[in-house]
XYZ file of C-alpha atoms in Angstrom:
454
model
C 31.524 -1.742 31.328
C 30.182 -0.426 34.506
C 32.482 2.470 35.754
C 32.525 3.655 39.622
C 30.715 6.693 40.464
C 31.594 9.622 42.536
C 29.499 11.002 45.842
C 28.403 13.949 43.595
C 27.322 11.884 40.880
C 25.462 9.560 43.176
C 23.182 12.406 44.400
C 22.091 12.847 40.865
C 20.798 9.436 40.044
C 17.370 9.101 39.011
C 14.539 6.385 38.971
C 13.802 5.521 35.726
C 10.785 3.534 34.439
C 10.761 2.277 31.009
C 7.275 1.213 29.948
C 7.954 -1.315 26.906
C 10.986 -3.690 26.668
C 11.101 -3.844 23.009
C 14.090 -2.777 20.992
C 13.919 0.949 22.006
C 12.930 0.217 25.627
C 15.610 -2.145 26.161
C 18.408 0.196 24.606
C 17.029 3.204 26.603
C 17.936 0.825 29.738
C 21.253 0.253 28.559
C 22.112 4.320 27.979
C 20.528 5.190 31.365
C 21.942 2.530 33.550
C 25.285 3.259 32.189
C 24.770 6.763 33.241
C 24.430 5.283 36.932
C 20.574 5.734 37.001
C 18.203 2.930 38.494
C 16.141 1.624 35.693
C 12.966 -0.870 35.800
C 11.627 -1.932 32.516
C 7.900 -2.659 32.294
C 6.953 -5.176 29.462
C 3.400 -6.173 28.809
C 4.562 -9.275 26.994
C 6.356 -12.250 28.555
C 10.060 -12.653 28.532
C 10.867 -13.573 24.808
C 13.988 -15.151 25.818
C 11.884 -18.011 27.594
C 9.293 -17.932 24.724
C 9.266 -17.728 21.246
C 6.892 -15.058 21.128
C 6.121 -14.224 17.268
C 5.378 -10.226 17.781
C 5.944 -8.087 14.947
C 7.290 -9.703 11.884
C 8.854 -7.226 9.437
C 12.257 -7.708 9.046
C 14.830 -4.931 10.171
C 17.152 -3.044 8.244
C 19.796 -1.548 10.390
C 21.503 1.709 9.229
C 23.899 4.407 10.416
C 21.735 6.149 12.908
C 20.753 2.988 14.600
C 24.535 1.641 14.454
C 25.626 4.826 16.399
C 23.401 4.170 19.152
C 24.579 0.590 19.579
C 28.051 1.693 19.140
C 27.639 3.790 22.016
C 26.831 0.899 24.377
C 29.284 -1.433 22.786
C 26.798 -3.483 20.800
C 27.678 -2.552 17.250
C 30.014 -5.097 16.531
C 28.141 -8.113 18.007
C 25.446 -7.286 15.707
C 27.040 -5.986 12.672
C 29.859 -8.410 12.164
C 28.531 -11.524 13.978
C 24.835 -11.281 12.956
C 23.908 -8.789 10.283
C 23.966 -9.666 6.533
C 25.110 -6.870 4.428
C 22.728 -5.506 1.779
C 24.457 -3.422 -0.649
C 21.561 -2.154 -2.817
C 17.866 -3.269 -4.094
C 17.766 -5.976 -6.700
C 14.838 -5.194 -8.744
C 12.613 -7.859 -10.421
C 10.326 -7.185 -13.335
C 7.688 -9.323 -14.493
C 9.856 -11.035 -17.214
C 11.856 -12.136 -14.255
C 14.947 -9.655 -15.189
C 17.035 -8.434 -12.697
C 18.385 -4.868 -12.199
C 20.528 -3.822 -9.115
C 20.669 -0.221 -8.068
C 23.593 -0.008 -5.336
C 22.699 1.908 -2.256
C 26.106 3.946 -2.363
C 28.645 3.376 -5.355
C 30.718 6.119 -4.054
C 31.531 5.368 -0.492
C 30.294 1.721 -0.269
C 27.762 2.394 2.085
C 25.323 -0.372 3.034
C 22.591 -1.433 5.354
C 22.224 -4.598 7.223
C 19.503 -7.193 7.561
C 18.921 -7.904 11.262
C 16.370 -10.500 12.873
C 13.854 -8.531 15.342
C 13.669 -11.203 18.025
C 17.485 -11.824 18.049
C 18.217 -7.955 18.514
C 15.742 -7.672 21.158
C 17.283 -10.480 23.059
C 20.945 -9.084 22.834
C 19.296 -5.686 24.140
C 17.877 -7.405 26.757
C 20.733 -9.347 27.918
C 22.773 -6.590 27.667
C 20.484 -4.348 29.795
C 20.167 -7.038 32.266
C 24.271 -6.929 32.691
C 23.843 -3.611 34.371
C 23.381 -4.006 38.400
C 21.288 -0.884 37.905
C 18.518 -2.281 35.895
C 15.602 -4.711 36.631
C 13.383 -6.262 34.217
C 9.374 -6.917 34.957
C 7.736 -8.733 32.310
C 3.632 -9.556 32.180
C 3.200 -5.783 33.394
C 0.353 -4.282 31.629
C 0.012 -0.434 32.487
C -3.409 0.462 33.490
C -3.073 4.286 34.369
C -0.635 6.780 35.330
C -0.236 10.131 36.928
C 1.980 11.759 34.483
C 2.925 14.793 36.572
C 3.557 12.849 39.675
C 5.420 10.079 37.694
C 3.052 7.214 39.466
C 1.716 4.443 37.535
C -0.720 1.454 37.910
C 0.493 -1.986 36.497
C -1.653 -5.229 36.279
C 0.522 -8.282 36.779
C -1.103 -10.463 34.020
C 0.363 -13.612 35.872
C -1.375 -13.096 39.125
C -3.975 -10.666 38.215
C -2.843 -8.454 41.079
C -2.447 -4.430 40.616
C 0.931 -2.950 41.363
C 1.883 0.525 42.109
C 4.969 2.201 40.738
C 6.685 5.553 41.011
C 9.666 7.083 39.021
C 11.505 10.419 38.511
C 10.877 9.804 34.713
C 8.789 7.609 32.746
C 10.249 6.655 29.353
C 7.197 5.500 27.020
C 8.826 2.976 24.696
C 5.285 0.968 24.453
C 5.257 1.189 20.644
C 2.487 2.487 18.121
C -0.607 1.715 20.122
C 1.167 3.304 23.131
C -0.856 3.699 26.434
C 1.610 6.375 27.667
C 0.772 8.477 24.561
C -3.180 8.012 24.759
C -2.773 9.189 28.581
C -1.036 12.255 27.128
C -3.571 12.872 24.828
C -5.944 13.445 27.594
C -4.000 16.777 28.292
C -4.641 20.066 26.739
C -2.208 21.074 23.806
C -1.247 17.524 22.928
C -1.679 16.978 19.340
C -1.819 13.490 17.855
C -2.890 12.128 14.595
C -2.792 8.623 13.277
C -3.131 7.367 9.866
C -3.891 3.815 8.377
C -2.640 3.441 4.911
C -5.154 1.415 2.518
C -2.471 -1.091 2.117
C -1.771 -4.063 4.193
C 0.801 -6.849 4.129
C 1.371 -10.672 4.265
C 4.732 -12.267 5.271
C 6.066 -14.954 3.319
C 9.288 -17.034 3.977
C 11.309 -18.352 1.121
C 13.429 -21.675 1.897
C 17.099 -21.894 1.359
C 18.207 -24.245 -1.435
C 18.825 -27.931 -0.952
C 22.775 -26.926 -0.782
C 21.635 -24.379 2.096
C 22.808 -21.586 0.297
C 20.200 -18.590 -0.308
C 17.835 -19.179 -3.298
C 18.643 -15.466 -4.468
C 21.439 -13.109 -3.998
C 21.896 -12.803 -0.375
C 23.550 -9.289 -0.382
C 20.590 -7.440 -1.567
C 16.991 -6.130 -0.697
C 15.167 -7.770 -3.286
C 11.773 -5.564 -4.550
C 9.105 -6.516 -7.141
C 7.892 -3.416 -7.861
C 4.499 -3.728 -9.619
C 2.892 -0.165 -9.145
C -0.218 -0.294 -7.357
C 1.655 -3.084 -5.086
C 5.029 -5.027 -4.482
C 6.821 -7.549 -2.833
C 10.113 -7.347 -1.040
C 12.465 -9.877 0.737
C 15.365 -9.665 2.877
C 17.921 -12.308 3.553
C 18.198 -14.098 7.030
C 21.326 -15.603 8.888
C 19.946 -19.081 8.106
C 19.911 -18.252 4.393
C 16.294 -17.934 4.007
C 14.268 -14.843 2.930
C 11.669 -13.007 4.923
C 9.326 -11.590 1.949
C 6.281 -9.479 2.315
C 3.362 -8.944 -0.184
C 2.321 -4.950 0.334
C -0.781 -4.286 -1.407
C -4.146 -2.580 -1.354
C -6.600 -4.223 1.166
C -8.776 -4.707 -2.218
C -6.291 -6.588 -3.730
C -5.634 -8.772 -0.976
C -9.454 -9.646 -0.510
C -9.382 -10.709 -3.975
C -6.877 -13.464 -3.122
C -9.549 -15.601 -1.198
C -8.913 -19.032 -2.827
C -5.631 -20.893 -3.621
C -6.541 -20.621 -7.144
C -6.919 -16.750 -7.181
C -3.613 -16.687 -5.302
C -1.926 -18.774 -7.774
C -3.001 -16.966 -10.712
C -1.739 -13.641 -9.179
C 1.628 -14.933 -8.212
C 1.839 -16.624 -11.819
C 0.972 -13.174 -13.527
C 3.054 -10.682 -11.266
C 5.520 -12.856 -9.100
C 6.516 -15.566 -11.353
C 9.871 -16.218 -10.143
C 9.206 -15.625 -6.512
C 6.415 -18.556 -6.895
C 9.162 -20.710 -8.439
C 11.500 -20.181 -5.317
C 8.708 -20.652 -2.350
C 6.685 -23.321 -4.466
C 2.988 -23.527 -4.893
C 2.120 -25.495 -1.764
C 4.217 -23.427 0.297
C 2.843 -20.469 -1.005
C -0.798 -21.178 -0.124
C 0.029 -22.764 2.942
C 1.915 -19.599 4.087
C -0.630 -17.223 2.609
C -3.927 -18.725 4.151
C -2.459 -19.199 7.589
C -2.238 -15.443 8.608
C -4.381 -12.549 8.135
C -3.096 -9.420 6.187
C -1.668 -6.705 8.884
C -2.500 -3.230 8.844
C 0.153 -0.369 8.593
C -0.021 2.833 10.537
C 1.593 6.208 10.874
C 1.668 8.353 13.862
C 2.310 12.026 14.294
C 2.238 13.856 17.646
C 3.437 16.964 19.506
C 4.948 17.252 22.027
C 6.917 14.215 23.024
C 7.276 14.985 26.756
C 5.364 16.166 29.564
C 7.208 18.359 31.869
C 10.215 16.696 33.478
C 8.767 13.569 34.209
C 7.637 11.828 30.914
C 8.761 11.429 27.541
C 8.013 9.112 24.821
C 10.457 7.429 22.188
C 10.352 5.513 19.023
C 6.809 4.152 17.809
C 5.221 5.681 20.949
C 6.384 8.900 19.272
C 6.496 8.602 15.701
C 5.096 5.313 14.369
C 5.847 4.954 10.572
C 4.953 2.673 7.794
C 8.281 0.496 7.182
C 9.204 1.434 3.545
C 12.193 3.988 4.486
C 13.369 0.942 7.038
C 13.852 3.887 9.565
C 11.504 2.893 12.406
C 14.180 1.108 14.622
C 16.758 3.384 13.475
C 14.916 6.471 14.506
C 13.660 5.069 17.599
C 17.359 4.092 18.504
C 18.544 7.944 17.500
C 16.036 9.126 19.726
C 17.874 7.507 22.675
C 21.217 8.657 21.289
C 19.815 12.570 21.292
C 18.320 11.972 24.703
C 21.543 10.878 25.808
C 23.383 13.606 24.060
C 21.064 16.007 25.965
C 21.759 14.351 29.218
C 25.384 15.122 29.059
C 24.946 18.598 27.490
C 22.276 19.496 30.733
C 24.125 17.181 33.281
C 20.916 15.070 33.536
C 18.373 17.794 34.250
C 15.262 16.406 33.112
C 13.479 20.108 33.181
C 15.981 20.766 30.497
C 16.302 17.797 28.547
C 13.023 16.812 27.807
C 11.595 20.227 26.248
C 14.792 20.286 24.108
C 14.234 16.718 23.128
C 10.530 17.640 21.987
C 11.929 20.689 20.346
C 14.552 19.187 18.252
C 12.851 15.927 17.526
C 9.022 16.602 16.854
C 9.343 17.932 13.313
C 11.792 15.320 12.621
C 9.616 12.596 13.637
C 6.807 13.766 11.187
C 9.386 14.335 8.153
C 10.406 10.801 8.586
C 7.017 9.641 8.709
C 6.367 11.670 5.482
C 9.603 10.062 3.868
C 8.204 6.594 4.614
C 5.102 7.160 2.869
C 6.981 8.595 -0.179
C 9.344 5.969 -0.292
C 6.614 3.503 -0.682
C 5.471 5.113 -3.874
C 9.236 4.888 -4.790
C 9.510 1.291 -4.215
C 6.402 0.044 -5.722
C 6.579 2.203 -8.752
C 9.104 4.874 -9.248
C 12.051 2.746 -9.440
C 10.825 1.213 -12.739
C 10.648 4.728 -14.267
C 13.285 6.173 -16.730
C 12.937 9.675 -14.903
C 13.656 7.979 -11.682
C 16.848 6.515 -12.853
C 17.963 9.661 -14.659
C 17.649 11.498 -11.333
C 19.551 8.638 -9.475
C 22.537 8.585 -12.151
C 22.681 12.493 -11.883
C 22.853 11.811 -8.158
C 25.387 9.562 -8.332
C 27.685 11.540 -10.745
C 27.177 14.649 -8.592
C 27.757 12.805 -5.505
C 30.955 11.453 -7.008
C 32.368 15.144 -8.126
C 31.146 16.900 -5.036
C 30.480 14.226 -2.152
C 30.475 16.693 0.655
C 27.911 19.110 -0.853
C 25.683 16.754 -2.977
C 24.551 14.175 -0.872
C 21.458 11.978 -2.238
C 18.373 11.718 -0.288
C 18.483 7.939 0.494
C 22.386 8.381 1.550
C 21.520 11.516 3.859
C 18.762 9.441 5.715
C 20.551 5.999 5.815
C 24.239 7.045 6.076
C 24.123 10.177 8.172
C 22.670 11.840 11.151
C 21.656 14.799 9.256
C 18.057 15.756 10.763
C 15.356 14.291 8.613
C 13.750 17.761 8.191
C 17.214 18.792 6.645
C 17.087 15.891 4.447
C 13.873 17.123 2.944
C 15.126 20.510 2.753
C 18.488 19.601 1.095
C 16.484 17.367 -1.460
C 14.018 20.491 -2.267
C 17.372 22.418 -3.027
C 18.911 19.670 -5.140
C 15.613 19.918 -7.041
C 15.785 23.399 -7.580
C 19.242 23.238 -8.786
C 18.786 20.532 -11.246
C 15.614 22.648 -12.571
C 17.487 25.568 -12.978
C 20.443 23.799 -14.672
C 18.109 22.132 -17.130
C 16.248 25.074 -18.027
C 19.753 27.115 -18.644
C 20.910 24.165 -21.030
C 17.687 24.151 -22.663
C 17.747 28.098 -23.130
C 21.529 27.588 -24.066
C 21.104 24.786 -26.610
C 18.058 27.055 -27.999
C 20.373 30.295 -28.530
C 23.143 28.000 -30.078
C 20.651 26.463 -32.571
C 18.569 29.518 -33.335
C 20.884 32.724 -33.419
C 22.743 31.425 -36.511
C 19.686 30.851 -38.115
C 18.278 34.517 -37.179
C 21.687 35.955 -38.548
C 21.372 34.166 -42.009
C 17.933 35.563 -42.253
C 19.085 39.046 -41.476
């Protein structure tokens, strides 16, 4: 895994401080250590491998962008073939308990994989620790930093002592509420906007059947679209499902009593209620508070040649396109590609990363917002299903030219901005084609009638 390095290479090695030991931070450690740089991860939490920290709860869907990053450090196989659960499409549940499957890619058979956030984090931390260049420091809370000089102050939450640290490059991988980003926000010409959507979520777990099999079809992302709100469920390796109720806070606030909750589920999600059971639903729902959902856009993603933010620290998004982790992993893959192109010259790598990635980060945040409406509402409309049908027909006939938006996002590395532009082009083609067809039909019907009159 670790090749030898020449004397010329050794001179170029840098000290890398990664603030945040979550998914993206741990992956970044693997990439930079693979290049021979000295890496220290500073993580605010304790080591999740020692303690069963709950952390963030929404299950993860791993797709092409994330897989490509994992492949580059030799981790794709262990996560896809030995852990991930293949999801071939959406399984829609209507109010009458009827099911309809919509495949993600009926042409090429591409799929996404359900993975456990905690398991993935453990695998990445273990992989990072295998590199002798990597050190892991847990229970370290970043207090302040001089970004231009690469200097940081951490509080050791175990001892209460303050520790100084210094690095050639600081990578902020410290999540949606990033301390590094907040320090960057003090600087002129740094733009940052955060949006809390007026919807929250509550996590619910569906147990496996008595025969230890899945209670529902295990190779689908299950969705209960109900217009203003919805439920989703992703399969787990232990044959359970992790479900989430997404709804406006005014809806969630009405569910204050067991009676109100059960009546709500009887009316809107009766098949889910049968699977989880009344007692278990009430127990799970009231033992945790609804969680908020935030979207963050900022620009630039770097400071000089000393600091860069990645993942949720740079572009936190609502979870409805399942691209938060994948986009974060692609950040690291892109950084590595730029490191290769510019021979690890941070003065060239970091500005280029911002130039390429900022607009893409904004685009995927917008797409994630749009997909919430699609999942809870549009998927039930005939116009949406017709568009899906046309997309699949054209994708079958001209797969290299007509790539549906979902496939472009999940099964390619087309830039997110280009995904949107490509979709706008497709919309224009279909509108023009429909107009031409309408005019042609009108001409066929009307011209003979006019001739007869004349």
